[in-house]
Amino acid sequence: MRAPGLILAVTAAVLAVACAPADQTAPPTNQVDGVTCTKDKLPTLTPGKITFGTDQPVYEPWFVDDDPANGKGFESAIAYALAEELGYAKTDVVWTRVPFNAAIQPGKKTYDMDLNEFSITEERRQAVDFSAPYYDVDQAVITLKSSKAASVKTLAELKQVKIGAQVGTTSFDAAERLQPEQDVAVYNTNDDGKAALRAGQIDALVVDLPTAFYITSAELEDGLIIGQVPAGDGKPEQFGVVLDKGSPLTACVSTAVENLRADGTLGRIEQEWLSSAGTAPELK
Amino acid sequence: MTSELQRERLAYKRSRSRRSTLVALLSTAVFAVAVGVTVSRAPGWPRVRQSFFNVEIAWRSLPAVLEGLWLNLRVLAVCGALILVLALVVATLRTLRGPVWFPLRVLATAYVDLFRGLPLIILLYLIGFGLPALRLTGVPNDFVVLGGAALVLAYTAYVAEVFRAGIESVHPSQVAAARSLGLGPRKTLRLVVLPQAVRRVMPALLNDFVALQKDCGLISVLGAVDAVRAAQIEHARAFNFTPYVVAGLLFVLLAVPTARFADALARRARRRQGGR
């Protein structure tokens, strides 16, 4: 049962924001779910340090130069903002590289929290904890100007071309939901998907919108965003921080995320790293 | 007519075999109970059971995994047949004697060296994404075909070496005898050397066949959805590893007939050589 915890967390967040003096640096000893969210009290892997996990390689605009520790890129910036919110200095932040499968296996984790564009779903909650969401993401479909998919304007037309997506992503789920006439091609990474696009094996690739903007502006010379594809059940899809199932940190991290949302930090980081992600036409 | 003594002997043998069966049964039961208790008493067992042995998720993922397996089987059948034929040709080229065949021998050797050493994933990428990117006319652009071609290239090199080992293990006196009977070099190879060679390397061939069974799934890096890929997709939906276990069990079931077939062949070979 996560609901009482969430209500508590949100209440605590609202209270914390409401009663916080304007220029506070360290948050007051805020207790969430009986855990004190301060550096000296948080039961992290290494006391006094906070360990973030992420995959290797990681991609722009989420991280820059495949180096999560440089504070550049949306998720790297979020990680450092979270650490600061919990009272950790930059030097207290440790990064570890965790492949997708290792991040979600049921055994002991090698990280305190993992940021890797993980979409929150109810089903996944049975295996891991998610923090409060830190980004609402849309799915988009991209192609090459030379491809026959370049002229696609509607969902009905999109169904007729060969679509690909990365395995294990909500982009793939979105591609499946389109119910295209040909089977969705599945790739290990978006890099492989791009290779298949160049080789003409697929006509279009489904990726999340910020990635779509990045790929079409910086990676594919003649790349083109066809448009956004509708979300699953009408609800926006959201990224959350992944923590070990039942982690004592979850409530504190969720509170920190809510605090960052309330004080405008989330919006600022989003502006800085994902601002190019305007909107693409919504395909109907 | 069996004598009294022989009947006693047989009865004794039967009683011993009954006893050994019973002992085997008991020790297996004890072992299974010990393993079961150790695993289920482990502190992490409930989570492992939920993550790896979740009946509901297994049932839900089965249709997709089976559909993927059907692709594996089709690729296996086509590639397996091609590999056998091509490998035999390459092995024969490598064992040709005489200076006139030198270029062919060198080509075959170079081919085997290259494709046995190259990691299969890299080969798949080169053929699957590299070849079509050349935009040559006439090159197929279907990832199953391209992936199959890469598998055939890699495995032909392995199997050719197995065949060559078989060919070279046939004693030279066999060739000499065949030639003295008036068989030409081709007939000697076809009627005397190859049958013995193939029979000898059967276990190794079946081993490679099981390896191919599993490696067929690697074509999924090019976009095809095989059994393991289908399991991976289901796994990412719920962050649950059960679909992998389902796919794994299906692969084991696939390998069992091959293993029994290999055993039967070995038994037949022993019988032929007068053993028991």
Coordinates of C-alpha atoms in Angstrom, one line a residue:
Chain A
M1 CA 0.0 0.0 0.0
R2 CA 1.7 3.1 -1.2
A3 CA -1.2 5.5 -1.1
P4 CA -0.9 6.6 2.6
G5 CA 2.8 7.1 2.1
L6 CA 2.2 9.3 -0.9
I7 CA -0.5 11.3 0.8
L8 CA 1.9 11.8 3.8
A9 CA 4.7 12.7 1.4
V10 CA 2.7 15.2 -0.5
T11 CA 1.3 16.7 2.7
A12 CA 4.8 16.9 4.2
A13 CA 6.0 18.5 0.9
V14 CA 3.2 21.1 1.0
L15 CA 3.9 21.8 4.6
A16 CA 7.6 22.0 4.1
V17 CA 7.1 24.4 1.2
A18 CA 4.4 26.4 3.1
C19 CA 6.5 26.8 6.2
A20 CA 9.9 27.1 4.7
P21 CA 11.8 30.3 5.0
A22 CA 12.7 31.8 1.7
D23 CA 16.4 31.3 1.8
Q24 CA 16.8 27.9 3.6
T25 CA 19.7 25.8 2.6
A26 CA 19.2 22.5 4.4
P27 CA 15.7 21.3 4.8
P28 CA 14.5 21.0 8.5
T29 CA 14.5 17.5 10.0
N30 CA 11.5 16.4 8.0
Q31 CA 10.3 13.0 8.9
V32 CA 8.6 10.9 6.3
D33 CA 7.2 7.5 7.1
G34 CA 9.3 7.4 10.2
V35 CA 12.6 8.0 8.3
T36 CA 14.4 11.2 8.9
C37 CA 15.4 12.6 5.5
T38 CA 18.9 14.0 6.4
K39 CA 22.3 13.0 5.3
D40 CA 23.3 11.6 8.7
K41 CA 20.1 9.6 9.1
L42 CA 19.4 8.3 5.6
P43 CA 20.3 4.5 5.4
T44 CA 22.2 4.8 2.1
L45 CA 24.6 2.1 0.7
T46 CA 27.6 4.1 1.9
P47 CA 26.7 6.3 4.9
G48 CA 27.2 10.0 4.1
K49 CA 27.3 9.3 0.3
I50 CA 24.4 8.8 -2.1
T51 CA 24.8 6.3 -5.0
F52 CA 23.0 6.9 -8.2
G53 CA 22.8 4.2 -10.8
T54 CA 22.3 4.6 -14.6
D55 CA 23.0 2.5 -17.7
Q56 CA 25.9 2.6 -20.0
P57 CA 25.9 4.2 -22.5
V58 CA 23.5 7.0 -21.7
Y59 CA 22.2 9.4 -24.3
E60 CA 21.5 13.1 -24.8
P61 CA 19.4 15.0 -23.8
W62 CA 19.2 12.9 -20.6
F63 CA 23.0 12.9 -20.0
V64 CA 25.8 14.5 -21.9
D65 CA 29.0 12.8 -23.2
D66 CA 28.0 9.5 -21.5
D67 CA 29.2 11.0 -18.2
P68 CA 26.4 11.2 -15.6
A69 CA 28.8 12.8 -13.1
N70 CA 29.2 16.1 -15.0
G71 CA 25.8 17.5 -14.0
K72 CA 24.9 18.0 -17.6
G73 CA 21.8 16.6 -19.2
F74 CA 18.3 16.5 -17.8
E75 CA 18.6 13.4 -15.6
S76 CA 22.1 14.2 -14.4
A77 CA 20.9 17.7 -13.3
I78 CA 17.8 16.1 -11.6
A79 CA 20.1 13.7 -9.7
Y80 CA 22.3 16.5 -8.4
A81 CA 19.2 18.6 -7.5
L82 CA 17.8 15.6 -5.6
A83 CA 21.1 15.1 -3.8
E84 CA 21.2 18.7 -2.8
E85 CA 17.6 18.6 -1.6
L86 CA 18.4 15.7 0.6
G87 CA 21.4 17.5 2.0
Y88 CA 24.3 15.9 0.1
A89 CA 27.1 18.0 -1.4
K90 CA 28.2 17.4 -5.0
T91 CA 31.2 15.5 -3.6
D92 CA 28.9 13.1 -1.7
V93 CA 27.4 11.9 -5.0
V94 CA 28.7 8.5 -6.4
W95 CA 27.7 7.2 -9.8
T96 CA 27.6 3.5 -10.7
R97 CA 26.7 2.0 -14.1
V98 CA 23.9 -0.5 -13.9
P99 CA 22.5 -2.3 -17.0
F100 CA 18.7 -2.3 -17.3
N101 CA 18.3 -5.9 -16.2
A102 CA 20.6 -5.4 -13.2
A103 CA 18.7 -2.3 -12.2
I104 CA 15.4 -4.2 -11.8
Q105 CA 16.5 -7.6 -10.5
P106 CA 15.0 -8.7 -7.2
G107 CA 18.3 -9.1 -5.3
K108 CA 20.4 -6.6 -3.4
K109 CA 20.9 -3.4 -5.4
T110 CA 24.2 -1.7 -6.2
Y111 CA 22.6 1.8 -6.1
D112 CA 20.5 3.9 -3.8
M113 CA 18.4 5.2 -6.7
D114 CA 18.5 4.8 -10.5
L115 CA 17.6 7.4 -13.1
N116 CA 17.2 6.0 -16.6
E117 CA 14.0 7.3 -18.1
F118 CA 12.1 4.6 -16.3
S119 CA 8.4 5.0 -16.9
I120 CA 6.1 4.4 -14.0
T121 CA 3.5 1.7 -14.4
E122 CA 1.4 -0.1 -11.8
E123 CA 2.7 -3.4 -13.0
R124 CA 6.3 -2.5 -12.5
R125 CA 5.6 -1.3 -8.9
Q126 CA 5.4 -5.0 -8.0
A127 CA 9.1 -5.3 -8.6
V128 CA 10.6 -1.9 -7.7
D129 CA 9.7 1.3 -5.9
F130 CA 9.2 4.5 -7.9
S131 CA 9.6 8.0 -6.6
A132 CA 7.1 10.7 -7.4
P133 CA 7.3 11.4 -11.1
Y134 CA 9.8 14.0 -12.2
Y135 CA 8.9 14.3 -15.9
D136 CA 5.8 13.9 -18.1
V137 CA 6.9 12.3 -21.3
D138 CA 5.2 12.0 -24.8
Q139 CA 6.0 9.5 -27.4
A140 CA 6.8 10.6 -31.0
V141 CA 7.6 8.9 -34.3
I142 CA 10.6 9.9 -36.4
T143 CA 11.7 9.0 -39.9
L144 CA 14.0 10.2 -42.7
K145 CA 13.0 12.8 -45.3
S146 CA 13.9 10.3 -48.0
S147 CA 11.6 7.6 -46.5
K148 CA 8.1 6.9 -47.7
A149 CA 6.9 7.6 -44.1
A150 CA 7.9 11.3 -44.5
S151 CA 4.5 12.1 -46.0
V152 CA 2.5 10.4 -43.2
K153 CA 0.0 12.8 -41.7
T154 CA -2.5 10.6 -39.8
L155 CA -2.4 7.5 -37.6
A156 CA -4.2 5.5 -40.3
E157 CA -1.3 6.3 -42.7
L158 CA 1.3 5.5 -40.0
K159 CA -0.2 2.0 -39.6
Q160 CA 0.8 1.2 -43.2
V161 CA 4.6 1.7 -42.8
K162 CA 7.1 -0.5 -41.1
I163 CA 7.7 0.7 -37.5
G164 CA 10.6 0.0 -35.1
A165 CA 11.3 0.7 -31.5
Q166 CA 13.7 -0.1 -28.7
V167 CA 13.0 -3.2 -26.6
G168 CA 11.6 -2.9 -23.1
T169 CA 10.6 0.7 -23.6
T170 CA 7.2 2.4 -23.4
S171 CA 8.0 3.6 -26.9
F172 CA 7.7 0.0 -28.0
D173 CA 4.4 -0.3 -26.2
A174 CA 3.2 2.8 -28.0
A175 CA 4.3 1.3 -31.3
E176 CA 2.3 -1.9 -30.5
R177 CA -0.7 0.2 -29.6
L178 CA -0.8 1.7 -33.0
Q179 CA -1.5 -1.8 -34.3
P180 CA 0.5 -1.4 -37.5
E181 CA -0.1 -3.8 -40.4
Q182 CA 3.5 -5.2 -40.1
D183 CA 5.1 -6.5 -36.9
V184 CA 6.9 -3.9 -35.0
A185 CA 10.7 -4.4 -35.4
V186 CA 12.5 -4.5 -32.0
Y187 CA 16.0 -3.2 -31.4
N188 CA 18.4 -3.4 -28.4
T189 CA 19.0 0.3 -28.6
N190 CA 17.8 3.4 -30.5
D191 CA 21.2 3.3 -32.2
D192 CA 20.3 0.0 -33.8
G193 CA 16.9 1.4 -34.6
K194 CA 18.6 4.4 -36.4
A195 CA 20.9 1.9 -38.3
A196 CA 17.8 0.0 -39.4
L197 CA 16.1 3.3 -40.4
R198 CA 19.2 4.2 -42.5
A199 CA 19.3 0.7 -44.0
G200 CA 15.7 1.1 -45.1
Q201 CA 14.6 -1.9 -43.0
I202 CA 12.1 0.2 -41.2
D203 CA 10.3 3.4 -42.2
A204 CA 9.8 4.9 -38.8
L205 CA 11.1 4.7 -35.3
V206 CA 9.1 5.4 -32.1
V207 CA 11.1 7.3 -29.4
D208 CA 10.2 9.6 -26.6
L209 CA 9.8 13.2 -27.6
P210 CA 13.0 14.7 -26.2
T211 CA 15.0 11.9 -27.8
A212 CA 13.1 12.5 -31.0
F213 CA 14.1 16.2 -31.0
Y214 CA 17.7 15.2 -30.2
I215 CA 18.0 12.5 -32.9
T216 CA 16.4 14.6 -35.6
S217 CA 18.4 17.8 -34.8
A218 CA 21.8 16.4 -33.9
E219 CA 22.2 12.8 -35.1
L220 CA 20.3 12.2 -38.3
E221 CA 21.1 14.7 -41.0
D222 CA 17.8 14.3 -42.8
G223 CA 15.8 13.2 -39.8
L224 CA 12.2 14.3 -39.4
I225 CA 9.6 14.1 -36.6
I226 CA 6.3 12.8 -38.1
G227 CA 4.4 13.7 -34.9
Q228 CA 3.4 12.6 -31.5
V229 CA 1.5 9.3 -30.9
P230 CA -1.3 9.1 -28.4
A231 CA -0.6 7.9 -24.8
G232 CA -1.8 4.6 -23.6
D233 CA -4.9 5.1 -21.6
G234 CA -5.3 8.8 -22.0
K235 CA -3.0 9.4 -18.9
P236 CA 0.3 11.1 -19.5
E237 CA 3.3 8.8 -19.1
Q238 CA 5.7 9.8 -16.4
F239 CA 9.3 9.1 -15.5
G240 CA 10.2 8.2 -11.9
V241 CA 13.4 7.4 -10.0
V242 CA 13.7 3.6 -9.4
L243 CA 14.6 2.4 -5.9
D244 CA 14.8 -1.1 -4.4
K245 CA 11.4 -2.5 -3.6
G246 CA 10.5 -1.4 -0.1
S247 CA 13.6 0.9 0.1
P248 CA 13.6 3.1 3.2
L249 CA 14.6 6.0 0.9
T250 CA 11.6 6.0 -1.3
A251 CA 9.4 8.4 0.7
C252 CA 12.3 10.8 1.2
V253 CA 13.1 10.8 -2.5
S254 CA 9.5 11.4 -3.4
T255 CA 9.3 14.3 -0.9
A256 CA 12.5 15.7 -2.5
V257 CA 11.0 15.4 -6.0
E258 CA 7.8 17.2 -4.8
N259 CA 9.9 19.9 -3.2
L260 CA 11.8 20.5 -6.4
R261 CA 8.6 20.7 -8.3
A262 CA 7.1 23.2 -5.8
D263 CA 10.1 25.5 -5.8
G264 CA 10.4 25.5 -9.6
T265 CA 13.7 23.6 -9.9
L266 CA 12.1 20.8 -12.0
G267 CA 10.7 23.3 -14.4
R268 CA 14.0 25.2 -14.6
I269 CA 16.0 22.0 -15.3
E270 CA 13.5 21.0 -17.9
Q271 CA 13.8 24.4 -19.6
E272 CA 17.5 24.1 -19.6
W273 CA 17.9 20.7 -21.1
L274 CA 14.7 19.8 -22.8
S275 CA 13.6 23.3 -23.9
S276 CA 14.1 22.3 -27.6
A277 CA 11.4 19.8 -26.9
G278 CA 8.6 22.0 -28.0
T279 CA 5.7 20.1 -29.3
A280 CA 5.3 18.1 -32.4
P281 CA 1.9 17.8 -34.1
E282 CA -0.4 15.2 -32.4
L283 CA -1.2 12.5 -34.9
K284 CA -4.9 11.8 -35.1
Chain B
M1 CA 17.8 -74.1 -22.5
T2 CA 18.8 -72.0 -19.5
S3 CA 20.4 -74.0 -16.7
E4 CA 19.3 -73.7 -13.1
L5 CA 22.5 -71.8 -12.3
Q6 CA 21.9 -69.3 -15.1
R7 CA 18.3 -68.7 -13.9
E8 CA 19.7 -68.0 -10.4
R9 CA 22.3 -65.6 -11.8
L10 CA 19.5 -63.8 -13.7
A11 CA 17.3 -63.5 -10.7
Y12 CA 20.2 -62.2 -8.6
K13 CA 21.0 -59.6 -11.3
R14 CA 17.4 -58.5 -11.4
S15 CA 17.2 -58.1 -7.6
R16 CA 20.4 -56.1 -7.6
S17 CA 19.1 -53.8 -10.4
R18 CA 15.8 -53.3 -8.4
R19 CA 17.8 -52.4 -5.4
S20 CA 20.0 -49.9 -7.2
T21 CA 16.9 -48.3 -8.7
L22 CA 15.4 -47.9 -5.2
V23 CA 18.7 -46.4 -3.9
A24 CA 18.8 -44.0 -6.8
L25 CA 15.2 -43.0 -6.2
L26 CA 15.8 -42.4 -2.4
S27 CA 19.0 -40.4 -2.9
T28 CA 17.3 -38.2 -5.5
A29 CA 14.4 -37.6 -3.2
V30 CA 16.7 -36.7 -0.3
F31 CA 18.7 -34.4 -2.6
A32 CA 15.5 -32.7 -3.9
V33 CA 14.1 -32.2 -0.4
A34 CA 17.5 -30.7 0.8
V35 CA 17.6 -28.3 -2.2
G36 CA 13.9 -27.4 -1.8
V37 CA 14.3 -26.7 1.9
T38 CA 17.5 -24.6 1.4
V39 CA 15.9 -22.5 -1.3
S40 CA 12.5 -21.9 0.2
R41 CA 14.0 -21.1 3.6
A42 CA 16.3 -18.4 2.0
P43 CA 15.3 -14.9 3.1
G44 CA 15.0 -13.7 -0.4
W45 CA 12.9 -16.6 -1.7
P46 CA 9.5 -14.9 -1.7
R47 CA 10.9 -12.1 -3.9
V48 CA 12.8 -14.6 -6.2
R49 CA 9.6 -16.6 -6.5
Q50 CA 7.6 -13.5 -7.4
S51 CA 10.3 -12.3 -9.9
F52 CA 11.3 -15.6 -11.6
F53 CA 8.5 -18.1 -11.0
N54 CA 5.3 -16.1 -11.3
V55 CA 2.7 -18.5 -12.7
E56 CA 0.3 -15.7 -13.8
I57 CA 3.0 -13.9 -15.7
A58 CA 4.3 -17.1 -17.2
W59 CA 0.9 -18.0 -18.5
R60 CA 0.4 -14.5 -19.9
S61 CA 3.8 -14.5 -21.7
L62 CA 3.5 -18.0 -23.1
P63 CA 1.7 -17.2 -26.4
A64 CA 4.2 -14.5 -27.3
V65 CA 7.2 -16.6 -26.4
L66 CA 5.8 -19.6 -28.4
E67 CA 5.3 -17.4 -31.4
G68 CA 8.9 -16.3 -31.1
L69 CA 10.0 -19.9 -30.8
W70 CA 8.3 -20.7 -34.1
L71 CA 10.6 -18.2 -35.7
N72 CA 13.6 -19.8 -34.0
L73 CA 12.5 -23.2 -35.4
R74 CA 12.0 -22.0 -38.9
V75 CA 15.4 -20.3 -39.0
L76 CA 17.0 -23.4 -37.4
A77 CA 15.6 -25.7 -40.1
V78 CA 16.6 -23.6 -43.0
C79 CA 20.0 -22.6 -41.7
G80 CA 20.8 -26.1 -40.4
A81 CA 20.3 -27.6 -43.8
L82 CA 22.3 -25.0 -45.6
I83 CA 25.1 -25.2 -43.0
L84 CA 25.4 -29.0 -43.4
V85 CA 25.8 -28.8 -47.2
L86 CA 28.1 -25.8 -47.3
A87 CA 30.3 -27.1 -44.4
L88 CA 30.8 -30.4 -46.2
V89 CA 31.9 -28.5 -49.3
V90 CA 34.3 -26.3 -47.4
A91 CA 35.8 -29.3 -45.5
T92 CA 36.3 -31.2 -48.7
L93 CA 38.0 -28.2 -50.3
R94 CA 40.4 -28.0 -47.3
T95 CA 41.3 -31.7 -47.5
L96 CA 41.9 -31.8 -51.3
R97 CA 45.4 -32.9 -52.1
G98 CA 47.5 -31.8 -55.0
P99 CA 49.2 -28.5 -56.0
V100 CA 46.5 -27.5 -58.4
W101 CA 43.9 -27.0 -55.6
F102 CA 46.2 -24.7 -53.7
P103 CA 44.1 -21.5 -54.2
L104 CA 40.9 -23.2 -53.2
R105 CA 42.6 -24.6 -50.1
V106 CA 43.9 -21.2 -49.2
L107 CA 40.4 -19.6 -49.7
A108 CA 38.7 -22.2 -47.6
T109 CA 41.3 -21.9 -44.8
A110 CA 41.0 -18.1 -44.9
Y111 CA 37.2 -18.3 -44.7
V112 CA 37.3 -20.7 -41.7
D113 CA 39.9 -18.6 -39.9
L114 CA 37.9 -15.4 -40.4
F115 CA 34.4 -16.6 -39.6
R116 CA 35.4 -18.8 -36.7
G117 CA 37.2 -16.0 -35.0
L118 CA 34.6 -13.2 -35.6
P119 CA 32.1 -12.8 -32.8
L120 CA 28.7 -13.6 -34.0
I121 CA 27.1 -10.4 -32.9
I122 CA 29.6 -8.3 -34.8
L123 CA 29.0 -10.4 -37.9
L124 CA 25.2 -10.0 -37.5
Y125 CA 25.6 -6.2 -37.4
L126 CA 28.0 -6.1 -40.4
I127 CA 25.6 -8.2 -42.5
G128 CA 22.3 -7.1 -41.1
F129 CA 22.9 -3.3 -41.1
G130 CA 26.0 -2.9 -43.2
L131 CA 25.1 -4.8 -46.3
P132 CA 21.7 -3.2 -46.9
A133 CA 23.2 0.2 -46.2
L134 CA 25.2 -0.2 -49.3
R135 CA 21.9 0.0 -51.2
L136 CA 22.9 -2.5 -53.8
T137 CA 20.1 -3.8 -55.9
G138 CA 19.3 -7.5 -55.4
V139 CA 20.5 -7.6 -51.8
P140 CA 17.6 -8.8 -49.7
N141 CA 16.5 -6.3 -47.0
D142 CA 14.6 -8.7 -44.7
F143 CA 16.3 -9.0 -41.3
V144 CA 15.4 -12.6 -40.9
V145 CA 17.1 -13.5 -44.2
L146 CA 20.1 -11.3 -43.4
G147 CA 20.4 -12.7 -39.9
G148 CA 20.1 -16.2 -41.3
A149 CA 22.9 -15.5 -43.8
A150 CA 25.2 -14.4 -40.9
L151 CA 24.4 -17.5 -38.9
V152 CA 25.1 -19.7 -41.9
L153 CA 28.5 -18.0 -42.5
A154 CA 29.6 -18.4 -38.9
Y155 CA 28.3 -21.9 -38.3
T156 CA 29.5 -23.3 -41.6
A157 CA 33.1 -22.4 -40.5
Y158 CA 32.6 -24.3 -37.3
V159 CA 31.0 -27.3 -38.8
A160 CA 33.5 -27.4 -41.7
E161 CA 36.2 -27.9 -39.1
V162 CA 34.3 -30.7 -37.4
F163 CA 33.9 -32.4 -40.8
R164 CA 37.6 -31.9 -41.6
A165 CA 38.6 -33.5 -38.3
G166 CA 36.4 -36.4 -39.2
I167 CA 37.8 -36.8 -42.7
E168 CA 41.4 -36.6 -41.4
S169 CA 40.6 -39.2 -38.7
V170 CA 39.9 -41.9 -41.3
H171 CA 43.0 -44.1 -41.5
P172 CA 45.1 -43.7 -44.7
S173 CA 44.9 -47.5 -45.2
Q174 CA 41.2 -47.1 -45.9
V175 CA 42.0 -44.7 -48.8
A176 CA 44.8 -47.0 -50.0
A177 CA 42.4 -50.0 -49.9
A178 CA 39.8 -48.1 -51.8
R179 CA 42.2 -47.0 -54.4
S180 CA 43.6 -50.5 -54.8
L181 CA 40.1 -51.7 -55.5
G182 CA 40.1 -49.3 -58.4
L183 CA 38.0 -46.5 -57.0
G184 CA 38.9 -43.0 -58.2
P185 CA 39.7 -40.2 -55.8
R186 CA 36.1 -38.8 -55.9
K187 CA 34.5 -42.2 -55.4
T188 CA 36.9 -43.0 -52.6
L189 CA 35.9 -39.7 -50.8
R190 CA 32.2 -40.3 -51.4
L191 CA 31.9 -44.0 -50.6
V192 CA 34.7 -44.7 -48.2
V193 CA 36.0 -41.7 -46.4
L194 CA 32.9 -39.4 -45.9
P195 CA 30.5 -42.1 -44.5
Q196 CA 33.1 -43.0 -41.8
A197 CA 34.0 -39.4 -41.2
V198 CA 30.4 -38.2 -40.7
R199 CA 29.6 -41.2 -38.4
R200 CA 32.7 -40.4 -36.3
V201 CA 31.9 -36.7 -35.8
M202 CA 28.1 -37.1 -35.2
P203 CA 28.3 -36.2 -31.5
A204 CA 30.2 -33.0 -32.3
L205 CA 27.8 -32.2 -35.0
L206 CA 24.8 -32.6 -32.7
N207 CA 26.6 -30.4 -30.2
D208 CA 26.9 -27.7 -32.8
F209 CA 23.3 -28.2 -33.6
V210 CA 22.2 -27.5 -30.1
A211 CA 24.4 -24.4 -30.0
L212 CA 22.8 -23.2 -33.3
Q213 CA 19.3 -23.8 -31.7
K214 CA 20.2 -21.2 -29.1
D215 CA 22.1 -18.8 -31.4
C216 CA 19.2 -18.6 -33.8
G217 CA 17.7 -16.1 -31.3
L218 CA 20.6 -13.7 -31.9
I219 CA 19.1 -12.6 -35.1
S220 CA 16.8 -10.6 -32.8
V221 CA 19.5 -7.9 -32.7
L222 CA 18.4 -7.0 -36.2
G223 CA 14.8 -6.5 -35.2
A224 CA 13.2 -9.9 -35.4
V225 CA 11.2 -11.1 -32.4
D226 CA 12.4 -14.6 -31.4
A227 CA 11.5 -16.4 -28.2
V228 CA 14.1 -14.7 -26.0
R229 CA 13.2 -11.3 -27.4
A230 CA 9.5 -11.9 -26.8
A231 CA 10.4 -12.8 -23.2
Q232 CA 12.5 -9.6 -22.9
I233 CA 9.5 -7.5 -24.1
E234 CA 7.2 -9.2 -21.5
H235 CA 9.9 -8.8 -18.9
A236 CA 10.2 -5.1 -19.4
R237 CA 6.4 -4.6 -19.1
A238 CA 6.3 -5.9 -15.5
F239 CA 10.0 -5.9 -14.5
N240 CA 9.6 -9.6 -14.0
F241 CA 12.0 -12.3 -15.1
T242 CA 9.5 -15.1 -15.4
P243 CA 9.1 -14.9 -19.2
Y244 CA 12.9 -15.6 -19.5
V245 CA 12.4 -18.8 -17.4
V246 CA 9.5 -19.8 -19.7
A247 CA 11.7 -19.3 -22.8
G248 CA 14.6 -21.1 -21.1
L249 CA 12.5 -24.2 -20.3
L250 CA 11.2 -24.3 -23.9
F251 CA 14.8 -24.2 -25.2
V252 CA 15.8 -27.0 -22.9
L253 CA 12.8 -29.1 -24.1
L254 CA 14.0 -28.4 -27.6
A255 CA 17.5 -29.7 -26.8
V256 CA 16.3 -32.9 -25.2
P257 CA 15.3 -34.8 -28.4
T258 CA 18.7 -33.9 -29.9
A259 CA 20.5 -35.3 -26.8
R260 CA 18.4 -38.5 -26.9
F261 CA 19.1 -38.9 -30.6
A262 CA 22.9 -38.5 -29.9
D263 CA 22.7 -41.1 -27.2
A264 CA 20.9 -43.5 -29.6
L265 CA 23.5 -43.0 -32.2
A266 CA 26.3 -43.6 -29.8
R267 CA 24.6 -46.8 -28.6
R268 CA 24.3 -48.0 -32.2
A269 CA 27.9 -47.3 -32.9
R270 CA 28.9 -49.2 -29.8
R271 CA 26.8 -52.2 -30.9
R272 CA 28.3 -52.1 -34.3
Q273 CA 31.8 -52.2 -32.9
G274 CA 30.9 -55.3 -30.9
G275 CA 30.6 -53.6 -27.5
R276 CA 27.5 -53.5 -25.4

